Amino acid sequence: MELTYPRAMQSRGASRLLPVLLGLVLLFVGAWFAFNIVATARQAHQLQSQVDAAQKSISTLDTKQAATDLTALAATAAELRAATEKPVWQVAEILPFLGSSARATTAAAIAADELATAAVPLMAAIGGQESTVGKIMAALDSPDLIEQLRVAADRANTQLASVSSGGFTDPLGKAIGLSDSIASAKQSLPNLVTALNTAVQAGGPLRNMLGASRPTTWLVMAQNPAELRGSGGLFSAYLIVRFTNGNMEIIEAGSRKNLDKEFPRAQQIPYWKAVSPETAGTWGPALGEWASFNIAADFPTVARLASAGMTKRGTPIDGVIAIDPSVTAAILAGTGPVEHKGVTIDSSTAERFFTQDLYEEFPGFSDVAAKDELAMGLTYATIDAALKRPLDGSALWGAMSKAVEAGHLKVWSKNRIDQAWLETLPIAAAFAQHPQDLIIGFVNGTGGKLDPYVTRQIDIDSSNCPTDGTVSTTIRMHNQVPKNLPPYVDVTLDQDGIPDPSVPSGFTRTFVTAYAPGTTLEDSSYLKEANKDGKAIEPAYGGTSGRPNWMVPVELKRGESTELRMVFKVTKCPEAAG
């Protein structure tokens, strides 16, 4: 028997079934959509962990492991990028509650894919090198790979620039978890692009300086700002190092006092041959002594003098590298602590040790040889550690960048082409880099080691220059020397290096030198100082490396302050004043 239903009843059944079918379809589509979203989120999580692994191996300069990590990262990034090109993800990008995170993930996938893919061959090219210098040389020998990575980094920087820093607040963004990585990449990529641009330009000069075509010999001079000089501080210790196709060896090391003994005072450096007659006449025999030759603030002038002195003693050099305790501390950030004769220093203690603690351990004049030997031993140990130990590249880069920015590292090359490249960088510390700028230098005038306890502030005002052609500077100094310092530290020496008992403890004398871009000094005076308020002064006039300079001795007793003001008529205003 065949059952039949009224047409109305059939219609009601169909109408009830249709929503169920639509619901099932939507459920299926939603499940498929969610499955794809979750799968992509898992890939994003995997990418995050692989980025962390690659960053760790790169930061420790473990290039072999970095090549492996980057290869895995490139594969995951390519998979994630392919996933973000699927229709389901493109739909997610336009949804109001998912779109921001979805688009950010797509941008991150593209950037990571291109960066990792470009980095793998470069990392593989340098992965076989053990020493840091060897890795640098291998990279410089691969300029095409550096350029390939530079292009990828530039594209990644552009790609992520459009990503909103306020994204990843929706459920998808929280599930993916790329927010911190993208924020970090947006901050670091511009620096990477700059560094790679520099590396592309630096290939030829750096290869020359590291002995690619022929061995090169460099003087590394340690300067101690406990006793100021124009180029940084007292020349206290030295190393002579040789680079042969990137391989570095220390061929001589010693205290500056070893150099002092080789020739009579003022005859250690043939300064009259190394600098212009004007410069030689301004500073005189002080340029002929290793203890004071670095009195000028123009580092190429100082380096040419050092080169002349090394040539006279039979150890000609190709260049000069000047470091101080800040640079030593930066190197130790990458190497970890070093030890010599039971004394250990690290990145947090090196600066204070070389400028203060060392003198507390060896307080007397009879301790000088032991003090110098310990300082030299720790300096040698630091350089040796940089050559032989695995390095924390991230810590080294961060600390060294700050040291360079503050002017603690200086480099000069005898090769004119290489020097021209160096003068595009702050490490050249050359007057030629600042043709319109007023430069202030400080030189210790007592022979003691009190400069760490004297504060100095320099204010330069060029606001009136466009109207009257003048630039003024105000130099504020305050003597904060504590009592009961060791006699080797708190002392004033006479011309023969003998302590002068008539000078009270805590007394400082600093020769403040203004290297002006103009030709005349309009006015100079003490603004505030004990018994000298408003007193006009007449600085000593001279010239250094083609630039006029004026020098004023500033004497301060313990607790005293001063403000020194000088106004110059200049031939061309600093760029900031225009």
Coordinates of C-alpha atoms in Angstrom, one line a residue:
M1 CA 0.0 0.0 0.0
E2 CA 1.5 3.3 -1.0
L3 CA 1.2 6.1 1.5
T4 CA 0.8 9.6 0.2
Y5 CA 1.0 12.9 2.1
P6 CA -0.6 16.1 1.4
R7 CA 1.5 18.6 -0.6
A8 CA 1.5 21.0 2.3
M9 CA 2.9 18.4 4.6
Q10 CA 5.7 17.7 2.1
S11 CA 6.5 21.3 1.9
R12 CA 6.7 21.6 5.7
G13 CA 9.1 18.7 5.8
A14 CA 11.4 20.1 3.2
S15 CA 11.5 23.5 4.9
R16 CA 12.5 21.8 8.1
L17 CA 15.2 19.8 6.5
L18 CA 16.8 22.7 4.6
P19 CA 18.0 24.6 7.7
V20 CA 19.5 21.3 9.0
L21 CA 21.3 20.8 5.8
L22 CA 22.5 24.4 5.7
G23 CA 23.6 24.1 9.3
L24 CA 25.5 20.9 8.5
V25 CA 27.2 22.6 5.6
L26 CA 28.1 25.7 7.6
L27 CA 29.4 23.4 10.4
F28 CA 31.5 21.5 7.9
V29 CA 32.8 24.7 6.3
G30 CA 33.4 26.2 9.8
A31 CA 35.3 23.1 10.9
W32 CA 37.3 23.1 7.7
F33 CA 38.0 26.8 8.1
A34 CA 39.0 26.4 11.8
F35 CA 41.1 23.3 11.0
N36 CA 43.1 25.3 8.4
I37 CA 43.4 28.3 10.7
V38 CA 44.6 26.1 13.6
A39 CA 47.0 24.2 11.3
T40 CA 48.4 27.5 10.1
A41 CA 48.7 28.8 13.7
R42 CA 50.6 25.6 14.6
Q43 CA 53.0 26.4 11.7
A44 CA 53.4 29.9 13.0
H45 CA 54.2 28.5 16.5
Q46 CA 56.8 26.2 14.9
L47 CA 58.2 29.2 13.0
Q48 CA 58.5 31.1 16.3
S49 CA 60.5 28.4 18.0
Q50 CA 62.8 28.1 15.0
V51 CA 63.4 31.8 14.9
D52 CA 64.4 31.6 18.5
A53 CA 66.8 28.8 17.8
A54 CA 68.3 30.6 14.8
Q55 CA 68.7 33.8 16.8
K56 CA 70.6 31.9 19.5
S57 CA 73.0 30.2 17.2
I58 CA 73.7 33.4 15.3
S59 CA 74.1 35.5 18.5
T60 CA 76.8 33.0 19.7
L61 CA 78.4 33.0 16.2
D62 CA 77.9 29.2 16.0
T63 CA 77.7 29.4 12.2
K64 CA 77.6 25.7 11.6
Q65 CA 74.5 25.4 13.8
A66 CA 73.1 28.6 12.4
A67 CA 73.2 27.2 8.9
T68 CA 71.2 24.1 10.1
D69 CA 68.7 26.3 12.0
L70 CA 68.2 28.7 9.1
T71 CA 67.6 25.8 6.7
A72 CA 64.9 24.4 9.0
L73 CA 63.5 27.9 9.4
A74 CA 63.4 28.5 5.7
A75 CA 61.5 25.3 5.1
T76 CA 58.9 26.2 7.8
A77 CA 58.6 29.8 6.6
A78 CA 58.0 28.5 3.0
E79 CA 55.2 26.2 4.3
L80 CA 53.6 29.0 6.3
R81 CA 53.8 31.3 3.4
A82 CA 52.1 28.7 1.1
A83 CA 49.4 28.3 3.8
T84 CA 48.7 32.0 3.8
E85 CA 48.2 32.0 0.1
K86 CA 45.2 29.6 0.3
P87 CA 41.7 30.9 -0.2
V88 CA 40.7 30.1 3.4
W89 CA 43.5 32.4 4.8
Q90 CA 42.7 35.1 2.3
V91 CA 39.1 35.0 3.6
A92 CA 40.5 35.3 7.1
E93 CA 42.4 38.4 6.1
I94 CA 39.2 40.3 5.3
L95 CA 37.2 39.3 8.3
P96 CA 36.9 42.2 10.8
F97 CA 37.7 40.0 13.9
L98 CA 40.6 38.1 12.3
G99 CA 42.0 40.3 9.5
S100 CA 44.6 42.2 11.4
S101 CA 46.4 39.2 12.8
A102 CA 46.0 37.2 9.6
R103 CA 47.6 39.9 7.5
A104 CA 50.4 40.3 10.0
T105 CA 51.0 36.6 9.9
T106 CA 51.2 36.7 6.1
A107 CA 53.7 39.5 6.2
A108 CA 55.8 37.7 8.8
A109 CA 55.7 34.5 6.7
I110 CA 56.9 36.3 3.5
A111 CA 59.6 38.2 5.4
A112 CA 60.9 35.1 7.2
D113 CA 60.9 33.0 4.0
E114 CA 62.9 35.6 2.0
L115 CA 65.3 36.4 4.9
A116 CA 66.1 32.8 5.9
T117 CA 66.4 31.7 2.2
A118 CA 68.9 34.5 1.6
A119 CA 70.8 33.9 4.8
V120 CA 71.4 30.1 4.4
P121 CA 74.0 30.2 1.6
L122 CA 76.0 33.0 3.4
M123 CA 75.9 31.2 6.7
A124 CA 77.0 28.0 4.9
A125 CA 79.9 29.9 3.3
I126 CA 81.3 31.0 6.6
G127 CA 80.3 27.9 8.6
G128 CA 83.6 26.2 8.2
Q129 CA 85.6 28.9 9.9
E130 CA 86.6 28.6 13.5
S131 CA 87.9 32.1 14.4
T132 CA 85.8 35.3 14.4
V133 CA 88.2 37.0 12.0
G134 CA 88.1 34.0 9.7
K135 CA 84.3 34.2 9.6
I136 CA 84.5 37.9 8.8
M137 CA 87.0 37.1 5.9
A138 CA 84.8 34.3 4.6
A139 CA 81.8 36.7 4.5
L140 CA 83.8 39.4 2.8
D141 CA 84.9 36.9 0.2
S142 CA 81.2 36.4 -0.6
P143 CA 80.0 39.9 -1.6
D144 CA 77.2 38.5 -3.8
L145 CA 75.7 36.6 -0.9
I146 CA 75.9 39.7 1.4
E147 CA 74.1 41.7 -1.3
Q148 CA 71.5 39.0 -1.6
L149 CA 70.9 39.1 2.1
R150 CA 70.8 42.9 2.1
V151 CA 68.1 42.9 -0.6
A152 CA 66.1 40.4 1.4
A153 CA 66.5 42.3 4.6
D154 CA 65.4 45.5 2.9
R155 CA 62.3 43.8 1.5
A156 CA 61.5 42.3 4.9
N157 CA 61.8 45.7 6.5
T158 CA 59.4 47.1 4.0
Q159 CA 57.1 44.1 4.4
L160 CA 56.8 44.4 8.1
A161 CA 56.6 48.2 8.2
S162 CA 52.9 47.9 7.2
V163 CA 52.1 45.6 10.1
S164 CA 50.2 47.3 12.9
S165 CA 52.0 47.2 16.2
G166 CA 48.6 47.0 17.8
G167 CA 47.6 43.8 16.1
F168 CA 47.4 40.3 17.6
T169 CA 44.8 41.2 20.2
D170 CA 42.1 39.0 18.7
P171 CA 41.8 35.2 19.4
L172 CA 43.7 34.4 16.2
G173 CA 46.5 36.7 17.1
K174 CA 46.8 35.3 20.6
A175 CA 46.8 31.7 19.2
I176 CA 49.5 32.5 16.7
G177 CA 51.7 34.3 19.2
L178 CA 54.0 36.1 16.7
S179 CA 53.5 39.5 18.2
D180 CA 56.8 39.7 20.1
S181 CA 58.8 38.3 17.2
I182 CA 57.3 40.8 14.7
A183 CA 57.9 43.7 17.1
S184 CA 61.5 42.6 17.6
A185 CA 62.0 42.2 13.9
K186 CA 60.6 45.7 13.2
Q187 CA 63.1 47.1 15.6
S188 CA 66.2 45.2 14.5
L189 CA 65.7 45.0 10.7
P190 CA 66.6 48.7 10.0
N191 CA 69.9 48.1 11.9
L192 CA 70.5 44.9 9.9
V193 CA 69.9 46.8 6.6
T194 CA 72.4 49.5 7.7
A195 CA 75.0 46.9 8.8
L196 CA 74.7 45.0 5.5
N197 CA 74.9 48.2 3.5
T198 CA 78.1 49.0 5.4
A199 CA 79.4 45.4 4.8
V200 CA 78.8 45.8 1.0
Q201 CA 80.8 49.0 0.9
A202 CA 83.4 47.7 3.4
G203 CA 84.4 44.6 1.5
G204 CA 87.5 45.9 -0.3
P205 CA 88.9 48.0 2.6
L206 CA 88.3 45.4 5.3
R207 CA 89.9 42.7 3.2
N208 CA 92.9 44.8 2.7
M209 CA 93.2 45.7 6.4
L210 CA 92.8 42.0 7.4
G211 CA 95.7 41.0 5.1
A212 CA 93.8 39.4 2.2
S213 CA 96.4 40.5 -0.5
R214 CA 99.4 40.8 1.8
P215 CA 100.1 40.6 5.6
T216 CA 99.3 43.8 7.5
T217 CA 100.7 44.9 10.8
W218 CA 98.7 47.0 13.3
L219 CA 99.5 48.8 16.5
V220 CA 96.8 48.4 19.1
M221 CA 97.3 51.2 21.7
A222 CA 95.5 51.0 25.0
Q223 CA 94.5 54.5 26.2
N224 CA 93.6 55.2 29.8
P225 CA 91.2 58.0 30.5
A226 CA 92.3 58.2 34.1
E227 CA 94.8 60.6 32.7
L228 CA 93.3 62.4 29.7
R229 CA 94.8 63.1 26.4
G230 CA 93.3 64.6 23.3
S231 CA 92.7 61.3 21.6
G232 CA 91.3 59.7 24.7
G233 CA 93.8 58.9 27.5
L234 CA 97.3 58.1 28.5
F235 CA 98.9 55.6 26.1
S236 CA 99.6 52.9 28.7
A237 CA 100.1 49.5 26.8
Y238 CA 100.4 48.2 23.3
L239 CA 100.2 45.2 21.1
I240 CA 101.5 44.7 17.6
V241 CA 99.3 42.3 15.7
R242 CA 99.6 40.9 12.2
F243 CA 96.8 39.8 9.9
T244 CA 97.5 37.2 7.2
N245 CA 94.4 36.5 5.1
G246 CA 92.3 37.0 8.1
N247 CA 94.4 35.0 10.5
M248 CA 95.6 37.2 13.4
E249 CA 98.6 36.7 15.6
I250 CA 100.0 38.9 18.4
I251 CA 103.7 39.4 17.6
E252 CA 104.7 41.8 20.4
A253 CA 103.1 43.2 23.6
G254 CA 104.2 45.4 26.4
S255 CA 103.8 48.4 28.6
R256 CA 104.3 51.9 27.1
K257 CA 107.2 52.3 29.5
N258 CA 109.1 49.7 27.5
L259 CA 109.0 52.1 24.6
D260 CA 110.1 55.0 26.8
K261 CA 113.4 53.3 27.5
E262 CA 114.4 52.8 23.9
F263 CA 115.2 56.4 23.1
P264 CA 115.7 59.7 25.1
R265 CA 112.6 61.8 25.9
A266 CA 111.3 63.9 23.0
Q267 CA 113.4 61.7 20.6
Q268 CA 111.2 58.7 20.8
I269 CA 109.0 59.9 17.9
P270 CA 110.4 62.0 14.9
Y271 CA 107.3 64.3 15.1
W272 CA 108.8 67.0 12.9
K273 CA 108.6 64.5 10.0
A274 CA 105.2 63.1 10.8
V275 CA 103.1 66.3 11.1
S276 CA 102.9 69.7 9.6
P277 CA 105.3 72.5 10.8
E278 CA 102.2 74.3 12.2
T279 CA 101.2 71.3 14.3
A280 CA 104.8 70.5 15.4
G281 CA 105.3 74.1 16.5
T282 CA 102.0 74.2 18.4
W283 CA 102.7 71.2 20.6
G284 CA 106.4 71.0 20.4
P285 CA 108.5 68.2 22.0
A286 CA 105.5 66.7 23.7
L287 CA 104.7 65.1 20.3
G288 CA 108.1 63.3 20.5
E289 CA 107.3 61.3 23.7
W290 CA 105.1 58.2 23.9
A291 CA 103.7 59.5 27.2
S292 CA 102.2 62.6 25.6
F293 CA 102.3 62.2 21.8
N294 CA 98.5 61.7 21.6
I295 CA 97.8 65.2 22.9
A296 CA 95.8 66.3 19.8
A297 CA 92.2 65.5 19.3
D298 CA 92.5 64.7 15.6
F299 CA 93.2 60.9 15.6
P300 CA 94.8 60.7 12.1
T301 CA 97.5 63.2 13.4
V302 CA 98.0 60.9 16.5
A303 CA 98.2 57.8 14.3
R304 CA 100.8 59.3 12.0
L305 CA 102.9 60.1 15.0
A306 CA 102.6 56.5 16.3
S307 CA 103.5 55.2 12.9
A308 CA 106.6 57.3 12.8
G309 CA 107.6 56.2 16.2
M310 CA 107.1 52.5 15.4
T311 CA 109.1 52.9 12.2
K312 CA 112.0 54.5 14.1
R313 CA 112.2 51.5 16.5
G314 CA 112.2 49.1 13.5
T315 CA 108.6 47.8 13.7
P316 CA 106.8 49.6 10.8
I317 CA 103.0 49.3 10.9
D318 CA 100.1 49.6 8.4
G319 CA 97.6 51.1 10.8
V320 CA 96.6 52.0 14.4
I321 CA 93.7 50.9 16.5
A322 CA 93.1 52.8 19.8
I323 CA 91.1 51.2 22.5
D324 CA 90.2 52.2 26.1
P325 CA 88.6 50.4 29.1
S326 CA 85.1 50.9 27.5
V327 CA 86.2 48.9 24.5
T328 CA 87.8 46.3 26.7
A329 CA 84.5 46.0 28.6
A330 CA 82.6 45.6 25.3
I331 CA 84.9 42.8 24.1
L332 CA 84.4 41.1 27.5
A333 CA 80.7 41.2 26.9
G334 CA 81.3 38.9 24.0
T335 CA 84.0 36.7 25.5
G336 CA 83.1 36.5 29.1
P337 CA 85.6 37.1 32.0
V338 CA 89.3 36.9 31.7
E339 CA 91.9 36.4 34.4
H340 CA 95.6 37.2 34.9
K341 CA 97.7 36.6 38.1
G342 CA 94.6 36.0 40.2
V343 CA 92.7 39.1 39.1
T344 CA 89.5 38.6 37.1
I345 CA 87.6 41.3 35.1
D346 CA 84.4 41.2 33.1
S347 CA 82.2 43.5 31.2
S348 CA 80.8 45.1 34.3
T349 CA 84.0 45.7 36.1
A350 CA 86.7 46.4 33.5
E351 CA 86.1 50.2 33.2
R352 CA 86.4 50.8 36.9
F353 CA 89.3 48.4 37.3
F354 CA 91.5 50.1 34.8
T355 CA 90.7 53.7 35.9
Q356 CA 90.4 53.3 39.7
D357 CA 90.7 49.8 41.2
L358 CA 94.1 49.1 39.6
Y359 CA 95.6 52.1 41.4
E360 CA 94.1 51.1 44.8
E361 CA 95.8 47.7 44.4
F362 CA 99.1 49.3 43.5
P363 CA 99.0 52.7 45.3
G364 CA 102.7 53.7 45.3
F365 CA 105.3 54.8 42.8
S366 CA 107.3 51.6 43.6
D367 CA 104.4 49.5 42.4
V368 CA 104.4 50.9 38.9
A369 CA 106.1 47.9 37.2
A370 CA 103.7 45.5 38.8
K371 CA 100.7 47.7 38.0
D372 CA 101.7 47.9 34.3
E373 CA 102.4 44.2 34.1
L374 CA 98.9 43.4 35.5
A375 CA 97.2 45.9 33.1
M376 CA 99.1 44.6 30.2
G377 CA 98.4 40.9 31.1
L378 CA 94.6 41.6 31.3
T379 CA 94.6 43.5 28.1
Y380 CA 96.5 40.7 26.3
A381 CA 94.1 38.1 27.9
T382 CA 91.1 40.1 26.6
I383 CA 92.4 40.2 23.0
D384 CA 93.4 36.6 23.1
A385 CA 90.0 35.6 24.3
A386 CA 88.4 37.5 21.5
L387 CA 90.5 35.5 19.0
K388 CA 90.1 32.0 20.5
R389 CA 86.8 31.8 22.4
P390 CA 83.3 31.3 21.1
L391 CA 81.7 34.7 21.3
D392 CA 78.2 36.0 22.3
G393 CA 77.7 38.0 19.1
S394 CA 74.6 39.8 20.3
A395 CA 76.1 41.0 23.5
L396 CA 79.4 41.9 21.8
W397 CA 77.5 43.9 19.0
G398 CA 75.3 45.7 21.5
A399 CA 78.2 46.7 23.8
M400 CA 80.6 47.6 21.0
S401 CA 78.0 49.7 19.2
K402 CA 77.6 51.9 22.4
A403 CA 81.4 52.1 22.8
V404 CA 81.8 53.2 19.1
E405 CA 79.0 55.7 19.4
A406 CA 80.6 57.3 22.5
G407 CA 84.0 57.6 20.6
H408 CA 86.0 55.0 22.6
L409 CA 87.3 53.1 19.5
K410 CA 89.5 54.8 16.9
V411 CA 91.1 53.3 13.7
W412 CA 93.5 54.7 11.2
S413 CA 95.0 53.1 8.1
K414 CA 98.2 54.2 6.2
N415 CA 96.5 53.1 3.0
R416 CA 94.7 56.2 1.6
I417 CA 91.9 54.2 0.0
D418 CA 91.2 52.3 3.2
Q419 CA 91.5 55.5 5.3
A420 CA 89.0 57.3 3.0
W421 CA 86.5 54.5 3.8
L422 CA 87.2 54.7 7.5
E423 CA 86.5 58.4 7.4
T424 CA 82.9 57.6 6.5
L425 CA 82.6 56.0 10.0
P426 CA 82.8 57.6 13.5
I427 CA 85.8 55.4 14.4
A428 CA 88.1 57.6 12.2
A429 CA 87.7 60.5 14.7
A430 CA 89.1 62.9 12.1
F431 CA 88.8 66.7 12.0
A432 CA 88.2 66.2 8.2
Q433 CA 84.8 64.6 9.0
H434 CA 83.6 67.8 10.8
P435 CA 84.7 70.7 8.7
Q436 CA 82.2 73.2 10.2
D437 CA 82.1 71.8 13.8
L438 CA 83.7 73.2 16.9
I439 CA 85.6 70.4 18.7
I440 CA 86.7 70.4 22.3
G441 CA 89.6 68.4 23.7
F442 CA 90.9 67.8 27.2
V443 CA 94.5 67.1 28.3
N444 CA 95.6 66.2 31.8
G445 CA 98.2 68.7 33.1
T446 CA 99.3 67.2 36.4
G447 CA 100.4 63.6 35.7
G448 CA 98.0 62.2 38.3
K449 CA 95.1 59.9 37.6
L450 CA 92.2 62.2 38.9
D451 CA 90.3 62.7 35.6
P452 CA 87.6 60.0 36.4
Y453 CA 86.6 62.3 39.4
V454 CA 86.1 65.5 37.3
T455 CA 82.8 66.1 35.6
R456 CA 82.8 67.9 32.2
Q457 CA 79.8 69.3 30.3
I458 CA 80.1 70.9 26.9
D459 CA 77.4 73.1 25.5
I460 CA 77.8 74.5 22.0
D461 CA 75.5 77.3 20.7
S462 CA 75.4 78.1 17.0
S463 CA 71.9 79.7 17.0
N464 CA 73.4 83.2 16.3
C465 CA 75.7 82.0 13.5
P466 CA 73.3 82.6 10.6
T467 CA 73.0 86.3 11.6
D468 CA 76.4 87.3 13.1
G469 CA 78.7 84.4 12.2
T470 CA 79.5 83.4 15.7
V471 CA 79.6 80.1 17.6
S472 CA 79.9 79.9 21.4
T473 CA 80.8 77.2 23.8
T474 CA 80.4 76.9 27.5
I475 CA 82.4 74.3 29.3
R476 CA 81.4 73.4 32.9
M477 CA 83.8 71.4 35.1
H478 CA 83.5 70.3 38.7
N479 CA 86.3 68.7 40.8
Q480 CA 84.8 65.9 42.8
V481 CA 88.1 64.2 43.8
P482 CA 87.6 62.3 47.1
K483 CA 90.1 62.4 49.9
N484 CA 92.6 59.7 50.8
L485 CA 93.3 58.5 47.3
P486 CA 96.6 56.6 46.7
P487 CA 99.6 58.9 46.2
Y488 CA 100.2 57.6 42.7
V489 CA 96.7 58.8 41.8
D490 CA 96.5 62.1 43.7
V491 CA 99.7 63.8 42.6
T492 CA 101.1 66.6 40.6
L493 CA 104.4 66.0 38.8
D494 CA 106.9 68.5 37.6
Q495 CA 108.5 68.6 34.2
D496 CA 110.9 65.8 35.2
G497 CA 108.2 63.6 36.5
I498 CA 108.9 64.3 40.2
P499 CA 106.0 64.8 42.7
D500 CA 105.6 68.4 43.6
P501 CA 105.0 68.6 47.4
S502 CA 103.9 72.2 47.2
V503 CA 100.7 71.4 45.3
P504 CA 97.7 70.4 47.6
S505 CA 96.0 67.0 47.2
G506 CA 92.9 67.0 45.1
F507 CA 94.3 69.7 42.7
T508 CA 93.6 69.2 39.0
R509 CA 94.9 71.1 36.0
T510 CA 93.3 70.4 32.6
F511 CA 94.3 72.0 29.3
V512 CA 91.0 72.7 27.5
T513 CA 91.5 73.0 23.8
A514 CA 88.9 74.4 21.3
Y515 CA 89.6 73.4 17.7
A516 CA 87.5 76.0 15.9
P517 CA 86.5 76.0 12.2
G518 CA 87.0 79.8 12.0
T519 CA 89.9 82.1 12.1
T520 CA 89.3 84.4 15.1
L521 CA 88.4 84.2 18.8
E522 CA 85.9 87.0 19.6
D523 CA 85.7 86.6 23.4
S524 CA 86.8 84.2 26.2
S525 CA 86.2 84.4 29.9
Y526 CA 85.6 82.5 33.1
L527 CA 81.9 82.8 34.0
K528 CA 82.2 81.2 37.4
E529 CA 85.2 80.2 39.4
A530 CA 86.6 80.9 42.8
N531 CA 88.3 84.3 42.6
K532 CA 87.9 84.5 38.8
D533 CA 84.2 85.4 38.3
G534 CA 83.9 87.2 34.9
K535 CA 87.6 87.3 34.4
A536 CA 88.7 87.7 30.8
I537 CA 91.4 85.3 29.7
E538 CA 93.8 85.0 26.7
P539 CA 94.1 81.4 25.5
A540 CA 97.2 80.2 23.8
Y541 CA 96.8 80.1 20.0
G542 CA 98.1 77.4 17.7
G543 CA 97.1 75.2 14.8
T544 CA 96.5 71.4 14.4
S545 CA 96.1 69.6 11.1
G546 CA 95.1 72.8 9.4
R547 CA 92.6 73.9 12.0
P548 CA 93.1 76.9 14.4
N549 CA 93.0 76.0 18.1
W550 CA 92.9 77.9 21.4
M551 CA 94.0 76.3 24.7
V552 CA 93.1 77.4 28.3
P553 CA 94.6 75.8 31.5
V554 CA 91.8 75.2 33.9
E555 CA 92.9 74.7 37.5
L556 CA 90.5 73.4 40.2
K557 CA 91.0 72.6 43.8
R558 CA 89.0 69.8 45.4
G559 CA 85.3 70.8 45.4
E560 CA 85.7 73.7 43.0
S561 CA 83.7 74.3 39.8
T562 CA 84.1 76.5 36.8
E563 CA 82.4 77.6 33.6
L564 CA 84.6 78.6 30.7
R565 CA 83.0 80.5 27.8
M566 CA 84.5 81.1 24.3
V567 CA 83.0 82.8 21.3
F568 CA 84.4 82.2 17.8
K569 CA 83.9 84.0 14.5
V570 CA 83.5 81.3 11.9
T571 CA 83.8 81.3 8.2
K572 CA 80.9 78.8 7.7
C573 CA 78.1 77.9 10.1
P574 CA 77.6 74.4 11.3
E575 CA 74.9 72.6 9.3
A576 CA 72.6 72.5 12.3
A577 CA 72.7 76.3 12.5
G578 CA 71.4 76.9 9.0

